[in-house]
Short mmCIF file of C-alpha atoms in Angstrom, two decimals:
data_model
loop_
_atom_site.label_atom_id
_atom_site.label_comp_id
_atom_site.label_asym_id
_atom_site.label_seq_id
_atom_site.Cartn_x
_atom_site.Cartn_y
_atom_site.Cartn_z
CA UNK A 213 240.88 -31.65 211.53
CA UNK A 214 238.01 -33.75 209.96
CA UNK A 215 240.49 -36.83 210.68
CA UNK A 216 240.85 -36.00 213.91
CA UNK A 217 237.17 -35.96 214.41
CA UNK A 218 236.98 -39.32 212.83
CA UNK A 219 239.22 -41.36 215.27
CA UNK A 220 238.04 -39.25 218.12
CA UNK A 221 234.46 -40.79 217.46
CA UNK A 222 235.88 -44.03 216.23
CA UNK A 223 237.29 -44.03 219.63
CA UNK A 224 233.95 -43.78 221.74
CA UNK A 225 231.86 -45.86 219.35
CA UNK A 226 234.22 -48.74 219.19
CA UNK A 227 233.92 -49.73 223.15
CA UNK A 228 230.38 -49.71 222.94
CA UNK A 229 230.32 -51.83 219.48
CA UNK A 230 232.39 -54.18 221.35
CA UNK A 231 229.86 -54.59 224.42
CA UNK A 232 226.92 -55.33 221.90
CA UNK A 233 229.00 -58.10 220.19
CA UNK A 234 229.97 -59.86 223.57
CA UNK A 235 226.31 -59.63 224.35
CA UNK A 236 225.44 -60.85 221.09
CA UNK A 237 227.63 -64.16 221.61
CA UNK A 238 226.30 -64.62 225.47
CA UNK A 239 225.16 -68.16 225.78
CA UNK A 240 222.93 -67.00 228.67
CA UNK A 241 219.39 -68.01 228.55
CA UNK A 242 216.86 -65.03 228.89
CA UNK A 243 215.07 -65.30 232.25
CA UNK A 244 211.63 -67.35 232.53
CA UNK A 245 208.78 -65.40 234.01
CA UNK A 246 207.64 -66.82 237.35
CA UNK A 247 205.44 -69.61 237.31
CA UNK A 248 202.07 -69.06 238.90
CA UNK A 249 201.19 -71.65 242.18
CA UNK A 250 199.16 -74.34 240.77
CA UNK A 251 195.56 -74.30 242.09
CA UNK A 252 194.39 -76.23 245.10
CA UNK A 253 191.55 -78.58 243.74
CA UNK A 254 188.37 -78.81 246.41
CA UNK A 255 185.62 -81.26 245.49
CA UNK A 256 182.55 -79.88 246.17
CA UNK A 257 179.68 -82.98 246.73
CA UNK A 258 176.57 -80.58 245.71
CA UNK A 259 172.49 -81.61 245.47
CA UNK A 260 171.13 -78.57 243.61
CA UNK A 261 169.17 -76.18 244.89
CA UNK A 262 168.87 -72.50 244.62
CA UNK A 263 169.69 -72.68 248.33
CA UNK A 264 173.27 -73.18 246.94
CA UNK A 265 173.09 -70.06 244.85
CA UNK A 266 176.32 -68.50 246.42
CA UNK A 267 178.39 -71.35 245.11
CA UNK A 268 177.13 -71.11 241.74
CA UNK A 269 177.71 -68.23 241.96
CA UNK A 270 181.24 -68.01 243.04
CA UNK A 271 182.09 -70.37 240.41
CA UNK A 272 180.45 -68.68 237.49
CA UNK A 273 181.74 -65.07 238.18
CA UNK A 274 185.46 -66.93 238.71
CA UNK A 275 185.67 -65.67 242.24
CA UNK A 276 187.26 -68.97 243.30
CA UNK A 277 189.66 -68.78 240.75
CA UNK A 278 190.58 -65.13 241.92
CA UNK A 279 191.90 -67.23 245.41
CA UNK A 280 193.54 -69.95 243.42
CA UNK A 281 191.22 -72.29 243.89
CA UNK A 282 190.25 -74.82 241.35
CA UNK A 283 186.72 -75.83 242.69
CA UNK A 284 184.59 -78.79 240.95
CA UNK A 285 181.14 -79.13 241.72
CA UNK A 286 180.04 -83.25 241.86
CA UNK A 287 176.53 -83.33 241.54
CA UNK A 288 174.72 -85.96 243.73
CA UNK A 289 171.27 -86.87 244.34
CA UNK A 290 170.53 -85.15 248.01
CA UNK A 291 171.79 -84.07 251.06
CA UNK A 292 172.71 -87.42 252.29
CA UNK A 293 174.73 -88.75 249.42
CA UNK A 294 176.72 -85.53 249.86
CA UNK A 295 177.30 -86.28 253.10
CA UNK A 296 178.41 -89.83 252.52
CA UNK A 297 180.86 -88.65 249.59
CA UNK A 298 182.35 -86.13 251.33
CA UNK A 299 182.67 -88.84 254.44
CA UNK A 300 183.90 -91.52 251.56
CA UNK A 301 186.89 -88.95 250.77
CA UNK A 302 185.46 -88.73 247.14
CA UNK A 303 184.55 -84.67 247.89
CA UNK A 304 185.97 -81.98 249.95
CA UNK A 305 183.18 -79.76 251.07
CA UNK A 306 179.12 -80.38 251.15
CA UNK A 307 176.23 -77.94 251.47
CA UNK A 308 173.58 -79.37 253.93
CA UNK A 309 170.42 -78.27 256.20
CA UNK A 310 172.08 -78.20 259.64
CA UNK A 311 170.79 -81.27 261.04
CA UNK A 312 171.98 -83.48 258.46
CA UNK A 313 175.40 -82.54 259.60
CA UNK A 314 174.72 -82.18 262.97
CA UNK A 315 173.35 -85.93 263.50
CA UNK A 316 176.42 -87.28 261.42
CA UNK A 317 178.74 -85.19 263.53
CA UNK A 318 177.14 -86.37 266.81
CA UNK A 319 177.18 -89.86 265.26
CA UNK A 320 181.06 -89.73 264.30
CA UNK A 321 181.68 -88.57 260.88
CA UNK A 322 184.88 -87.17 259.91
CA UNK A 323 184.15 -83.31 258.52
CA UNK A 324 183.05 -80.21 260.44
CA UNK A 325 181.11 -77.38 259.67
CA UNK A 326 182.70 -74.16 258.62
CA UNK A 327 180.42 -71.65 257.70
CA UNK A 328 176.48 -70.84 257.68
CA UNK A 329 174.77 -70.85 253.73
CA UNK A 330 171.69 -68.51 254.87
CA UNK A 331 169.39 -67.49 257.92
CA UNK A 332 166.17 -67.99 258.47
CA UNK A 333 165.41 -71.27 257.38
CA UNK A 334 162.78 -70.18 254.20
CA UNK A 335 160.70 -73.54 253.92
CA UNK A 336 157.11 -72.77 254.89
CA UNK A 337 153.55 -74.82 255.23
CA UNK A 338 151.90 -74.39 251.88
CA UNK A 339 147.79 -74.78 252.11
CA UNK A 340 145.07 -74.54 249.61
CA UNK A 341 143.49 -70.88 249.52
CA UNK A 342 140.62 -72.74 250.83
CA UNK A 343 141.97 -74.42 253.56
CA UNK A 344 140.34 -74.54 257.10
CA UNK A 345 144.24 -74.12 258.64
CA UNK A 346 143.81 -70.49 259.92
CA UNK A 347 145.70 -70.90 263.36
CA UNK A 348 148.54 -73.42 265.02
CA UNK A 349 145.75 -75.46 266.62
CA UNK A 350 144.22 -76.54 263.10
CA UNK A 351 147.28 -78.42 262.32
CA UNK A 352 145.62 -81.38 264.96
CA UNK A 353 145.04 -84.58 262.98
CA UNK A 354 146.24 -82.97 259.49
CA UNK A 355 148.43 -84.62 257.18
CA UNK A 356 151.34 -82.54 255.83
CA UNK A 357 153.92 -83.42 253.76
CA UNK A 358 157.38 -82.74 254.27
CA UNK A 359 161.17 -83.84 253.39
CA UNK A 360 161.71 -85.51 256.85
CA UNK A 361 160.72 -85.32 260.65
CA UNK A 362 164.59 -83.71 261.02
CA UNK A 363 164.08 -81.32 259.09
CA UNK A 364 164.44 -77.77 260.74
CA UNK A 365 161.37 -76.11 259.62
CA UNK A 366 159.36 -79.44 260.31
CA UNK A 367 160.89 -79.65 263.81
CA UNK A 368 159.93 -75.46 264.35
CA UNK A 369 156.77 -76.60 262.88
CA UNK A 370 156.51 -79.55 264.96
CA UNK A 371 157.34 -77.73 268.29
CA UNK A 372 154.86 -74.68 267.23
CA UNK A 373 151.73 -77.01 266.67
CA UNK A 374 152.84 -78.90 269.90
CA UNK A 375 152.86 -75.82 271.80
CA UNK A 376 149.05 -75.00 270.77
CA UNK A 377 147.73 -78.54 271.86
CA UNK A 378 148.28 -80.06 268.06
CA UNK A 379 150.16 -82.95 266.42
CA UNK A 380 150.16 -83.14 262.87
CA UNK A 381 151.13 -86.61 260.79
CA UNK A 382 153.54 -86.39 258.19
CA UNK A 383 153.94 -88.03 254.78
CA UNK A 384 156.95 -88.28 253.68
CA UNK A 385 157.81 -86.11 250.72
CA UNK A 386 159.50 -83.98 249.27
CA UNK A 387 159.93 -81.03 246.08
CA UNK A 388 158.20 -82.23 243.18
CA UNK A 389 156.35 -84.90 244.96
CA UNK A 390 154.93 -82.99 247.60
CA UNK A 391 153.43 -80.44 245.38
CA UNK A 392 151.84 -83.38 243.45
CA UNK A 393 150.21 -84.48 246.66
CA UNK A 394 149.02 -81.48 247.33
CA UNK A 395 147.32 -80.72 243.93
CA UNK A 396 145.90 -84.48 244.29
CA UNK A 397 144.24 -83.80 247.73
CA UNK A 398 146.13 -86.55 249.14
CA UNK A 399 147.33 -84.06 252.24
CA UNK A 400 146.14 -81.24 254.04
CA UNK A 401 149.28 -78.52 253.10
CA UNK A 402 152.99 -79.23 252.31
CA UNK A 403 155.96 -78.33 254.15
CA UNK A 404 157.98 -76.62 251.06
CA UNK A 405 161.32 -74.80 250.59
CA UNK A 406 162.59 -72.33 247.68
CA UNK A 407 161.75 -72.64 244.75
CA UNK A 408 159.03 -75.38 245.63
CA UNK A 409 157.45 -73.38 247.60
CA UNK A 410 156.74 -69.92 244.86
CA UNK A 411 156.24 -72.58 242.78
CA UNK A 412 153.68 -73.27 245.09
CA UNK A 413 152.67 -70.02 245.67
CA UNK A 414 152.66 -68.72 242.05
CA UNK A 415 149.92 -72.03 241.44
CA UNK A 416 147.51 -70.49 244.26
CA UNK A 417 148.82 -71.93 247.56
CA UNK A 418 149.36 -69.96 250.57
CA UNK A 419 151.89 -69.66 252.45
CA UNK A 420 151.12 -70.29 256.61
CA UNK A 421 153.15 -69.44 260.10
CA UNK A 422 155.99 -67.65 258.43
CA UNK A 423 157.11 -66.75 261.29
CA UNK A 424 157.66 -69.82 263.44
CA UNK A 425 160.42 -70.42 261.35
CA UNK A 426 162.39 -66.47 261.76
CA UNK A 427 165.17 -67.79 263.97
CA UNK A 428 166.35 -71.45 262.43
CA UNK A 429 169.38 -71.04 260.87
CA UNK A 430 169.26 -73.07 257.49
CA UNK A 431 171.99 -74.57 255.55
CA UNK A 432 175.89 -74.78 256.65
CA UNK A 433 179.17 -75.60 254.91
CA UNK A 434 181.03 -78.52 255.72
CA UNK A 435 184.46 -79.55 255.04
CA UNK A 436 186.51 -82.51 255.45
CA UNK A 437 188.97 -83.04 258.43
CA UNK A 438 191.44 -84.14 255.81
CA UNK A 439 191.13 -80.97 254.06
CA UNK A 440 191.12 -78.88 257.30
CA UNK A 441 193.97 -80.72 258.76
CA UNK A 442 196.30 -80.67 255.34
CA UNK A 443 195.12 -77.12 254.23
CA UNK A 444 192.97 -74.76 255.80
CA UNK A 445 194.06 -71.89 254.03
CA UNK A 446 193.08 -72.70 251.05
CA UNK A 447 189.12 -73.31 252.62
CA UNK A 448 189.40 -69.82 254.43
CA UNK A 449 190.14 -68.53 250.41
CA UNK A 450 187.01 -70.55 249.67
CA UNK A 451 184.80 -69.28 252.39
CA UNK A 452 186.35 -65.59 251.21
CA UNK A 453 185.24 -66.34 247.32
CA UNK A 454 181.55 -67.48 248.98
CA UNK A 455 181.51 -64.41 250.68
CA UNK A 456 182.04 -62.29 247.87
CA UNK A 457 179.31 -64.35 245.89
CA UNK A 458 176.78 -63.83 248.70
CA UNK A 459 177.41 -59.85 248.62
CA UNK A 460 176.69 -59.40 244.70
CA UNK A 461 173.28 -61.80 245.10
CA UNK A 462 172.11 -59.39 247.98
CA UNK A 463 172.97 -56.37 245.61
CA UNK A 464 170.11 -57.70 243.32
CA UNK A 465 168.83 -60.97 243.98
CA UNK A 466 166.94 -61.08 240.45
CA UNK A 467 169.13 -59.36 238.65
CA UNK A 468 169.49 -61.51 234.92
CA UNK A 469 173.07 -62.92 235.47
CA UNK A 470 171.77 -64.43 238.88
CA UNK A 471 169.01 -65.64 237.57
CA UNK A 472 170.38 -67.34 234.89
CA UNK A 473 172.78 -68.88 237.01
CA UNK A 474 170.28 -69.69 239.37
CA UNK A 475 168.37 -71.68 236.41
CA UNK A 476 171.25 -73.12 234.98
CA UNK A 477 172.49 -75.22 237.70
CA UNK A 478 168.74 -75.66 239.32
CA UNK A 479 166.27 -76.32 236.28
CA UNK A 480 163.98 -74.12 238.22
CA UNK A 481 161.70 -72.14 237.01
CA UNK A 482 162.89 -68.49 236.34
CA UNK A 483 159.30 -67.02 237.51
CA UNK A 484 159.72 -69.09 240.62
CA UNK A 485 163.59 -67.88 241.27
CA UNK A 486 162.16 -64.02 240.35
CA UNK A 487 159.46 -64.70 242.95
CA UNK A 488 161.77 -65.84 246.15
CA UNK A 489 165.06 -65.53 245.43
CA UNK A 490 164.74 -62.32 248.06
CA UNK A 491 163.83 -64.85 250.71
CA UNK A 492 167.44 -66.04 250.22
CA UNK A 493 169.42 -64.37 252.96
CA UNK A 494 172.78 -65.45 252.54
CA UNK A 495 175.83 -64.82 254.55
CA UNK A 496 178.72 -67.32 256.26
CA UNK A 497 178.59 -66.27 260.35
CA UNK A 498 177.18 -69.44 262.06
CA UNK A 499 174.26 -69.27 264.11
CA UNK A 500 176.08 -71.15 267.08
CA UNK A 501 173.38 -70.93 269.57
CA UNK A 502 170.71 -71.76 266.68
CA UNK A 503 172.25 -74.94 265.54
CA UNK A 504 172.94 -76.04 269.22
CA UNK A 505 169.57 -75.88 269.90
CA UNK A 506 168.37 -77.55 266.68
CA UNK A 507 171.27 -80.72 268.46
CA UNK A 508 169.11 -80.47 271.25
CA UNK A 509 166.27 -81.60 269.30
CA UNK A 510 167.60 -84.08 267.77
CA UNK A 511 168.52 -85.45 271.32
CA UNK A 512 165.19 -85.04 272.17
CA UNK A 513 163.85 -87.26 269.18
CA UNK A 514 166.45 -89.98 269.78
CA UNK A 515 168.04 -89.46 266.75
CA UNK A 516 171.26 -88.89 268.34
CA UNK A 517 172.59 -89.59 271.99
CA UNK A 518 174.01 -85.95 273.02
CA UNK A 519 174.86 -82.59 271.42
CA UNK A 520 177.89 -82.58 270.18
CA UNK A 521 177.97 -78.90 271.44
CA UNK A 522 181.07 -77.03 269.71
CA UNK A 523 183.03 -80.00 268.35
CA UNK A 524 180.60 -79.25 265.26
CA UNK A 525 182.38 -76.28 264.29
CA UNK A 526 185.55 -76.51 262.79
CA UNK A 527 188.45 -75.03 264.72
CA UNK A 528 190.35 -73.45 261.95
CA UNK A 529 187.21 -70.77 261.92
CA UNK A 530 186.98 -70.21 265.36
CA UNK A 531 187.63 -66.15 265.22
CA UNK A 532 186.32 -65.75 261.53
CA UNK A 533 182.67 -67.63 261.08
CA UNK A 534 181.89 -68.49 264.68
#
């Protein structure tokens, strides 16, 4: 009986024995995991600013990575030499005030803008503590400084003083240089944006007609038609990582990640960033009617022939920023 009980199990083992030889001798290659999409590479052409916080951001915290994205950031000097690299076809995307891309639009360069950075513009007149500039009118025959006559808050400014029977002149300057000018006497007050102007502030200045600036929209995202003809998918991810970025800054705009961030890519002073980082008010819906009145301007000032009305915005975001 024991023999019997032998073959019997000799008799179930041996097919399975069998099986795990064959398999064994297979000259089958195991399967290769799936190979992961390889990123789409966007240039970013970036003068820094904390005004560009949310793409720090996004970059630092890896949200562009979470779409896919490989994103470099090319620094450049200032808004215009972003401009021309991104015209060039040495970057993909550029941060800019509004104007900037507005007059190169209405002028015939080849990108569009996508997306808003922030709303309200936050540059402000800075004036001693001692200043005679109490009202609108007191701006008559003052000399401000101030990045450039197209600038949005100098045009608000501008239009404000005009309104009250004033006209201001302005000198030419901007950040670091203004400041200097206005600890030197050399001008009346300073037209100043984050963090030149708590910088500013935390010094002693004060900060005058907040509010003529409240409804300027203030820095946009622009992309290249190549990029928005050849792959606009992958700039809707990008928008969606910038997004992301500008909800966690909102959360806590001082918390210490931020800040550092902030810092790191700036060189600005963390007491300054602490001090108006809240003034930041990011988010990506465009201010259409904002910006086409801002064109308007510009028309009026002759530094371009006619508003290029919606052919500013790109397109591919009609239905998701604008």
């Amino acid at each position: 009986m024991f023999k019997k009980a032998k073959q019997f199990i000799a008799a179930l083992t041996a097919p399975a024995l069998l099986l795990a030889l064959l398999a064994g001798c297979s000259t089958e290659e195991p399967a290769e995991p799936e190979s992961q999409p390889v990123p789409t590479k966007i240039i970013v052409a970036d003068a820094k600013t904390t005004h560009h916080l949310n793409l720090y951001t996004a970059k630092e915290l890896g949200l562009f990575e979470k779409y896919n994205l490989d994103v470099q950031i090319e620094p450049v000097e200032d808004n215009a030499a972003a401009r021309d690299l991104v015209v060039s076809g040495g970057a993909d995307v550029f941060w800019t005030c509004p104007t900037t891309a507005i007059a190169a639009i209405a002028n015939g360069a080849t990108f569009k803008t996508i997306a808003q950075v922030k709303k309200p513009c936050t540059s402000v007149l800075l004036v001693p503590a001692d200043s005679d500039i109490k009202e609108l009118s007191n701006l008559d025959g003052k000399k401000i400084s101030g990045i450039s006559p197209t600038c949005e808050a100098i045009i608000s400014l501008t239009v404000a003083a005009r309104d009250e029977g004033a006209e201001f002149n302005l000198e030419r300057l901007a950040g670091g240089p203004a400041i200097q000018a206005l600890e030197a006497g050399k001008v009346d007050g300073s037209i100043l944006e984050e963090p030149q102007a708590s910088i500013a502030e935390l010094a002693g200045y004060v900060r005058k007609f907040d509010n003529v600036s409240t409804n300027i929209p203030c820095r946009t995202i622009n992309a290249s038609d190549g990029l928005l003809t050849t792959n606009p998918d992958a700039l809707k991810d990008f928008i969606k990582a910038v997004d992301e970025a500008n909800a966690i800054i909102l959360a806590d705009p001082v918390a210490e990640n931020i800040v550092e961030i902030a810092a790191q890519y700036t060189g600005a002073p963390e007491d300054a960033i602490i001090h108006g980082n809240h003034r930041l008010l990011f988010g990506t819906a465009l201010e259409v009617d904002g910006l086409k009145k801002l064109a308007d301007e510009l028309v009026a000032m002759g530094d371009i022939s006619s508003n290029p009305e919606n052919s500013m915005f790109a397109e591919e975001f009609k239905g998701i920023t604008w």
